[in-house]
PDB file of C-alpha atoms in Angstrom:
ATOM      1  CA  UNK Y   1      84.899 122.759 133.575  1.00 47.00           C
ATOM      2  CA  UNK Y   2      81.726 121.826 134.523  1.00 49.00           C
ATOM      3  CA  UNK Y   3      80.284 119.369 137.074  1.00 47.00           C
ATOM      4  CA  UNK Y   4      78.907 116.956 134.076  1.00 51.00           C
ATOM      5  CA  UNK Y   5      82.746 116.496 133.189  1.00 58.00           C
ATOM      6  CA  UNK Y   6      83.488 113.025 134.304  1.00 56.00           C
ATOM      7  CA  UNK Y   7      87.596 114.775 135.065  1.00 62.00           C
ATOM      8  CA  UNK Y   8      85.962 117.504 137.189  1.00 69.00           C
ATOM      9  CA  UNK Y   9      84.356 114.331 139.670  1.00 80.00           C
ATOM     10  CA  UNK Y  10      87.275 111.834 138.763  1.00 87.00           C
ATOM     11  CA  UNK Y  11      90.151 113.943 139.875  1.00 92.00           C
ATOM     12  CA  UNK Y  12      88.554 114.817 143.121  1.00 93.00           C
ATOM     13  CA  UNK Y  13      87.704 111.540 143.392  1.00 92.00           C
ATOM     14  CA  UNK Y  14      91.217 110.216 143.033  1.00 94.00           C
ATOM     15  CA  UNK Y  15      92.323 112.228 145.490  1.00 96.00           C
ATOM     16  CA  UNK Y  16      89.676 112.576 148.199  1.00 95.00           C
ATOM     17  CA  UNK Y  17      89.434 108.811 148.159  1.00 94.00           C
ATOM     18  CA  UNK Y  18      92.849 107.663 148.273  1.00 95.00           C
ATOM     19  CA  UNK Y  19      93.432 110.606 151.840  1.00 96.00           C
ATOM     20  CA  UNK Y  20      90.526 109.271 153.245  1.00 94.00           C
ATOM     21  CA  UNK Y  21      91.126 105.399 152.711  1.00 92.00           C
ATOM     22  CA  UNK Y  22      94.685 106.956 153.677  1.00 91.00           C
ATOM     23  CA  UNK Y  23      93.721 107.912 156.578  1.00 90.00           C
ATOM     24  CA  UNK Y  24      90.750 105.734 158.224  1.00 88.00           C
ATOM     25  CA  UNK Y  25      91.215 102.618 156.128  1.00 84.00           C
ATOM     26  CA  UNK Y  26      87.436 102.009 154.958  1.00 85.00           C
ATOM     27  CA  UNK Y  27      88.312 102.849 150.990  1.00 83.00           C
ATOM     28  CA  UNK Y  28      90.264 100.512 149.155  1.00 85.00           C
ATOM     29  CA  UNK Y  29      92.801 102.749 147.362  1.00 89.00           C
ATOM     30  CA  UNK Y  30      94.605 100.535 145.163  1.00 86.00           C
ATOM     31  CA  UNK Y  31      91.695  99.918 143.870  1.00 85.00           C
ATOM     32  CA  UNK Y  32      90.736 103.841 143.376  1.00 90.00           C
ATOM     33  CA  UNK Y  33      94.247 104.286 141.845  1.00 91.00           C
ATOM     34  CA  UNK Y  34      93.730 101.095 139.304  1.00 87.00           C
ATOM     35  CA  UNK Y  35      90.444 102.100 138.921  1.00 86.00           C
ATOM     36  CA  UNK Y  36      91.489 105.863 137.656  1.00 90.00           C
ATOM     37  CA  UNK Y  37      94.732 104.581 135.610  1.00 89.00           C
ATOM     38  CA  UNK Y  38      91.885 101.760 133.492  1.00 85.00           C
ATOM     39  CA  UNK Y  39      89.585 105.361 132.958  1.00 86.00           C
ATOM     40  CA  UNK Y  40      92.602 106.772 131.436  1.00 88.00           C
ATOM     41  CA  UNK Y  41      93.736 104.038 129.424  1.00 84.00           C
ATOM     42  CA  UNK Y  42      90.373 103.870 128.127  1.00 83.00           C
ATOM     43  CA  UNK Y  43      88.837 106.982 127.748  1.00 85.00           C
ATOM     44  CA  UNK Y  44      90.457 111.238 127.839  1.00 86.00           C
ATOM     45  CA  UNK Y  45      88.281 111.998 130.950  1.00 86.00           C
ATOM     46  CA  UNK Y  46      91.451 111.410 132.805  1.00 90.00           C
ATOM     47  CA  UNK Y  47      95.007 112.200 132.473  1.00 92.00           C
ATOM     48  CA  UNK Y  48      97.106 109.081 133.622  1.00 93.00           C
ATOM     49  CA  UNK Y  49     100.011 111.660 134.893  1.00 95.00           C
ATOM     50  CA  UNK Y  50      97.560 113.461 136.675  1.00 96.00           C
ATOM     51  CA  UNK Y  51      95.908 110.608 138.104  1.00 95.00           C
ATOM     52  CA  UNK Y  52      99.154 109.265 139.652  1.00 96.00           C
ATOM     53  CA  UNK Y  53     100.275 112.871 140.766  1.00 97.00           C
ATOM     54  CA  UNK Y  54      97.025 113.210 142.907  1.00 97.00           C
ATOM     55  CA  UNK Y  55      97.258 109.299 144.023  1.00 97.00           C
ATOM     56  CA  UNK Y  56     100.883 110.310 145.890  1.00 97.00           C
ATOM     57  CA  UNK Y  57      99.752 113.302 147.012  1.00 98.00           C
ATOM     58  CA  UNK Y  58      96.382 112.138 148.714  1.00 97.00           C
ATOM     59  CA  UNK Y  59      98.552 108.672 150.037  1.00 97.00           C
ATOM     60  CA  UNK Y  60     101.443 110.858 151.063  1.00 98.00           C
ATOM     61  CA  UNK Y  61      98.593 113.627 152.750  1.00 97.00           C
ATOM     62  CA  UNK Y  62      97.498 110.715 154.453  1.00 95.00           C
ATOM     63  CA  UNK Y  63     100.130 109.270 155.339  1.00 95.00           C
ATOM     64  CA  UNK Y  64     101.507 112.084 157.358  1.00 96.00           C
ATOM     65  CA  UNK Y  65      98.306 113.111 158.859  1.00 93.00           C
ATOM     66  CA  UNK Y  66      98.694 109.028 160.371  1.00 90.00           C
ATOM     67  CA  UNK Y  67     102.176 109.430 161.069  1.00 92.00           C
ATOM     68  CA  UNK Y  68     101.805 112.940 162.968  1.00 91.00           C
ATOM     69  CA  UNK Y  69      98.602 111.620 165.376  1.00 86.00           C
ATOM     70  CA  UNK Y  70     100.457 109.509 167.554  1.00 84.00           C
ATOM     71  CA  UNK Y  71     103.605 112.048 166.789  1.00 82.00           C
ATOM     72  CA  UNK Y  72     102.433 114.761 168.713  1.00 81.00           C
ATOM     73  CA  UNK Y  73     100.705 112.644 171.117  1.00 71.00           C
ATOM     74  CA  UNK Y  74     103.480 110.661 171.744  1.00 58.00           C
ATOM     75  CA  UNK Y  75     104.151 111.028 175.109  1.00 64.00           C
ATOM     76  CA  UNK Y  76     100.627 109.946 176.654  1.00 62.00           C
ATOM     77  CA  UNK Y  77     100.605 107.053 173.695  1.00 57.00           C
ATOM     78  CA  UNK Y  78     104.187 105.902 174.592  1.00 57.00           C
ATOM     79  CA  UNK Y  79     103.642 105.692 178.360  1.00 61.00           C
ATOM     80  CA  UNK Y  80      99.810 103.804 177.181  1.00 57.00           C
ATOM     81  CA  UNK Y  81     102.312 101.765 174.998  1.00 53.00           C
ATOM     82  CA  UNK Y  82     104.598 101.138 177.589  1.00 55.00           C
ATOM     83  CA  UNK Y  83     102.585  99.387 179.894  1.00 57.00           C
ATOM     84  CA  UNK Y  84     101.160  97.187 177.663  1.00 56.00           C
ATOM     85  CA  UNK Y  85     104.044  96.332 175.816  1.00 55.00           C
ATOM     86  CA  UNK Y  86     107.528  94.651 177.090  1.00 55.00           C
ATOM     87  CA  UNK Y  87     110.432  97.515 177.834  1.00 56.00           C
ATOM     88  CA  UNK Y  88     112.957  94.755 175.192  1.00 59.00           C
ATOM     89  CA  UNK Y  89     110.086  94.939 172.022  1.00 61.00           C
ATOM     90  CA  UNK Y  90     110.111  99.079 172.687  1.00 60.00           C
ATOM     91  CA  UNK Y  91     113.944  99.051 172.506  1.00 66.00           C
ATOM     92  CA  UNK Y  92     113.987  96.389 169.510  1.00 70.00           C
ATOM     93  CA  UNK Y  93     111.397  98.661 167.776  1.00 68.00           C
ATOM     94  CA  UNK Y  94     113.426 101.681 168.355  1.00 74.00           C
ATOM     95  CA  UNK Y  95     116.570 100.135 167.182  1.00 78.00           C
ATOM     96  CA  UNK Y  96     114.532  98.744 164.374  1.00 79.00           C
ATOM     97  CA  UNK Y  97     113.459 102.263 163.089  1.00 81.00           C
ATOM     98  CA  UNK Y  98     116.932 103.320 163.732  1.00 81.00           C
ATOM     99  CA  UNK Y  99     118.881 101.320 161.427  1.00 83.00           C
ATOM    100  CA  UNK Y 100     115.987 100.711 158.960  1.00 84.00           C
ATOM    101  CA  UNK Y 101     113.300 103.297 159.387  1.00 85.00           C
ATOM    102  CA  UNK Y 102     113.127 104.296 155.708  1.00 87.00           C
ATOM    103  CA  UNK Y 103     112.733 100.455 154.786  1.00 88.00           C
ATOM    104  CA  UNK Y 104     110.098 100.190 157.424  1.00 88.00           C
ATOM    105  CA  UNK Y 105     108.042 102.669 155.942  1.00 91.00           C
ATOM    106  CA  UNK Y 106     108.368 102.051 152.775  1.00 89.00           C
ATOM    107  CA  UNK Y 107     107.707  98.143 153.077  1.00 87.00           C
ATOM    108  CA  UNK Y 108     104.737  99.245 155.274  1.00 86.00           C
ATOM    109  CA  UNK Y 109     103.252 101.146 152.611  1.00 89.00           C
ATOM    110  CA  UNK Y 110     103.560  98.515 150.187  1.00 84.00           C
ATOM    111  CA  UNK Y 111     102.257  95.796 152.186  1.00 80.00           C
ATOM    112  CA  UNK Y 112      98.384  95.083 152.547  1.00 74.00           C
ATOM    113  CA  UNK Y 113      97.523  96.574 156.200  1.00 76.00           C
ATOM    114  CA  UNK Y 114     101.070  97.151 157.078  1.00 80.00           C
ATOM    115  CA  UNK Y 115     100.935 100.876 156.676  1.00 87.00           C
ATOM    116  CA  UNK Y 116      99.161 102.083 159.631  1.00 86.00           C
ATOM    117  CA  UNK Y 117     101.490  99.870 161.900  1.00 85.00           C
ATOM    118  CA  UNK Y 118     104.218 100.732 160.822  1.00 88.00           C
ATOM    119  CA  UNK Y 119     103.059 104.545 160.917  1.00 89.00           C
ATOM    120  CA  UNK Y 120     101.885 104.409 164.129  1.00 85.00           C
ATOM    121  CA  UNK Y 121     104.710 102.755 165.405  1.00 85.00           C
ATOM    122  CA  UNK Y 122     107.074 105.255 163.829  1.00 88.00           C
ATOM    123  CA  UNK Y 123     105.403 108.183 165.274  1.00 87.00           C
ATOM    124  CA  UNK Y 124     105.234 106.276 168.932  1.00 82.00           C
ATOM    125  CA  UNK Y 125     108.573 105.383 168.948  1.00 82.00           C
ATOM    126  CA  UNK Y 126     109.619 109.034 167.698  1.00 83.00           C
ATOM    127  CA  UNK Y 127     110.925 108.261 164.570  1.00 89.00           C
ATOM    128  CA  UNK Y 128     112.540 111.346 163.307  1.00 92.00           C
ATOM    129  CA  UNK Y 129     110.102 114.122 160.602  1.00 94.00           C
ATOM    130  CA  UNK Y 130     113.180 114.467 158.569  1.00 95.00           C
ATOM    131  CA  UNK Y 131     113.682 110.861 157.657  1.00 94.00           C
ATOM    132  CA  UNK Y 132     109.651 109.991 157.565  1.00 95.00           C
ATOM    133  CA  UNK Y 133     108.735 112.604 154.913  1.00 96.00           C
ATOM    134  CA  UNK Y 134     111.130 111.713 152.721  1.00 96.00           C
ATOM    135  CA  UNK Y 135     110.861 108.111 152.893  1.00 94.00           C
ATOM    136  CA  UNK Y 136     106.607 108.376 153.348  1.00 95.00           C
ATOM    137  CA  UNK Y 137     107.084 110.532 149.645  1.00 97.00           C
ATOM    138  CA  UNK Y 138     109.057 107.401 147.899  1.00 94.00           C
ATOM    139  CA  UNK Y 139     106.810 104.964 149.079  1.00 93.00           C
ATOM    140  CA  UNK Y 140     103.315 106.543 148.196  1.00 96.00           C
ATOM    141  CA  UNK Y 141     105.573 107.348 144.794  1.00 95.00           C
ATOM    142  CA  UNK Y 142     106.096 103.683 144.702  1.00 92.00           C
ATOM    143  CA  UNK Y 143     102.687 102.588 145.855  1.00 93.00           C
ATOM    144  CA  UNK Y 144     100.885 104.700 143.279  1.00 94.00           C
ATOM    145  CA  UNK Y 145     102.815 103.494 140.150  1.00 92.00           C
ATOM    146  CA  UNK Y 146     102.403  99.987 141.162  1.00 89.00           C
ATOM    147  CA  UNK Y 147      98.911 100.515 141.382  1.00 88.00           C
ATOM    148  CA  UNK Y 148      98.739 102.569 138.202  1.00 90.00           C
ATOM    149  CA  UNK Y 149     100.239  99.767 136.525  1.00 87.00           C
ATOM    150  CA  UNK Y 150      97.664  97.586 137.306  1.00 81.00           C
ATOM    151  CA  UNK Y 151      95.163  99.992 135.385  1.00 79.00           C
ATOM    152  CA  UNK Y 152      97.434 100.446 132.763  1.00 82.00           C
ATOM    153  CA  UNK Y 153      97.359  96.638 131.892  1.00 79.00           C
ATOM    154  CA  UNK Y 154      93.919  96.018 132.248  1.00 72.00           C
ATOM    155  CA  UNK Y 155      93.236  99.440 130.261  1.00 65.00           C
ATOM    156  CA  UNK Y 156      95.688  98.100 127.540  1.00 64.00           C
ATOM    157  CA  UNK Y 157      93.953  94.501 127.205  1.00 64.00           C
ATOM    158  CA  UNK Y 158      90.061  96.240 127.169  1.00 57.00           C
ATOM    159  CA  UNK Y 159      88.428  98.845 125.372  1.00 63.00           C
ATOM    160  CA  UNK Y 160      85.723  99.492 127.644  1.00 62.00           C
ATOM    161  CA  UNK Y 161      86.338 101.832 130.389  1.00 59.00           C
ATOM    162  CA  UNK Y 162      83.870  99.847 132.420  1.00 63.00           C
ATOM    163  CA  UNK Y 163      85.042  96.125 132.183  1.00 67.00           C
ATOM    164  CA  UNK Y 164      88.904  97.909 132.354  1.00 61.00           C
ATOM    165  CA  UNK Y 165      87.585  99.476 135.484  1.00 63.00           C
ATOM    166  CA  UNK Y 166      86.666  96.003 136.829  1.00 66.00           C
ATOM    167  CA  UNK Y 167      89.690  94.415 135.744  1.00 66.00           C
ATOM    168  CA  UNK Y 168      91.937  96.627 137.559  1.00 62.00           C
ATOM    169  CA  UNK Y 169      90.125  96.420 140.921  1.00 64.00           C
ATOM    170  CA  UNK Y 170      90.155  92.687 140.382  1.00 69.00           C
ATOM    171  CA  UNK Y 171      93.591  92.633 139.998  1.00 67.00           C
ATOM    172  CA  UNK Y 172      93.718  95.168 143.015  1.00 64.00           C
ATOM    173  CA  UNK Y 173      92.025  92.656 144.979  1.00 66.00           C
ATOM    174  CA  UNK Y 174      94.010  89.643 143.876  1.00 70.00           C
ATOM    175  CA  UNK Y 175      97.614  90.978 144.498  1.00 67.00           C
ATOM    176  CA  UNK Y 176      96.312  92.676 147.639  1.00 64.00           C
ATOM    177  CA  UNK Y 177      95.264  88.385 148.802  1.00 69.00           C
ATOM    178  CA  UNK Y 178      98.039  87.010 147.059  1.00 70.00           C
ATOM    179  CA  UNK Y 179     100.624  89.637 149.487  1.00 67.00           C
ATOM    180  CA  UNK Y 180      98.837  89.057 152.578  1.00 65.00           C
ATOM    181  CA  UNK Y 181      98.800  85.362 152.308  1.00 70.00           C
ATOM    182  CA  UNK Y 182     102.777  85.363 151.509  1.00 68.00           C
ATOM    183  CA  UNK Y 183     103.575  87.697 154.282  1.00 63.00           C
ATOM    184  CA  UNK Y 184     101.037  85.295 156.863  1.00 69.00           C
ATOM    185  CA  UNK Y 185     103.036  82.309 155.000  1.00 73.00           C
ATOM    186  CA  UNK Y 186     106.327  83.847 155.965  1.00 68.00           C
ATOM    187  CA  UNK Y 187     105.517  84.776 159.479  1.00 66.00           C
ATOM    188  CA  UNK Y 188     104.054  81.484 160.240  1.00 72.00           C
ATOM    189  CA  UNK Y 189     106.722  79.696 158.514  1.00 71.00           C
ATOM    190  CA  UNK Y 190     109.517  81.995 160.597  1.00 68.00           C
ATOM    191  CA  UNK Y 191     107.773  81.142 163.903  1.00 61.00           C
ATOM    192  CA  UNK Y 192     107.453  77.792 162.959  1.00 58.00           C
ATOM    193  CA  UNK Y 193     111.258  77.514 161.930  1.00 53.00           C
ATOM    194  CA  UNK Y 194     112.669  79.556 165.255  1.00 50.00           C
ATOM    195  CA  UNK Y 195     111.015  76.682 167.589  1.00 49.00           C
TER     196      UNK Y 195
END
């Protein structure tokens, strides 16, 4: 396989942009995923199986590498925490992971800019390794089919790897607005319900 082979750059692609945007968000990676899933609707540069595969494990990669920062620093980030925050929202955050960590972390991973939150705030609080890495797996498993699914239709309606391309990372963008402004809805409609 040789550079000039558009799956020797798209693979490494897939996955070296979905860890990094994993990691320190500045890459958009839904719209990587999409992106890669249109390409191998549309063309056989890519493999859509493969493309998925190395989606989860560059988001799951990522994922823990978040989730184990403030992990192991956890005790000078708690006490930093501490004083900022209100001893009650600690314990209601504990007791939150407690009974629902899983759900947290999966929701969090689904959510536009709810991942890092939630995955810094599991580590903090000490949310147990054995109940993060298997609930981190099913939710970059989730993530990345969602996402692949958005290729997939956009590859399915177009020909052209380019305008599929575009398609999925407009439809990216527009469920990516479309969850953020429900979830700001909810919130504001919660708070504006609990007065």
């Amino acid at each position: 396989m040789s550079w000039t082979d558009p799956s020797a750059i798209g693979y490494p692609a897939v996955f070296g942009g979905v860890l990094l945007g994993s990691v320190i968000p500045v890459v958009p990676t839904g719209a990587v995923v999409g992106a890669a899933a249109a390409v191998a609707m549309t063309t056989d540069h890519l493999a859509l199986p493969l493309v998925i595969l190395l989606a989860v494990a560059g988001a799951y990669l990522g994922d823990v590498i978040t989730f184990a920062v403030p992990r192991f620093g956890s005790e000078a980030l708690l006490r930093f925490v501490e004083r900022r925050q209100q001893a009650d929202r600690l314990t209601k955050g504990r007791d939150q992971f407690a009974r629902r960590g899983w759900q947290l972390v999966v929701i969090g991973r689904l959510v536009p800019a709810g991942r890092i939150p939630v995955l810094l705030a599991a580590g903090t609080l000490g949310y147990p390794w054995r109940k993060f890495l298997p609930s981190g797996l099913l939710a970059c498993v989730l993530w990345a089919v969602a996402y692949a699914l958005l290729g997939i239709v956009s590859g399915g309606i177009f020909d052209s790897p380019l305008i599929a391309t575009l398609l999925a990372t407009v439809l990216v963008l527009v469920v990516t607005v479309l969850t953020t402004a429900i979830s700001k809805w909810r919130a504001a409609h919660q708070t504006g319900g609990s007065r």
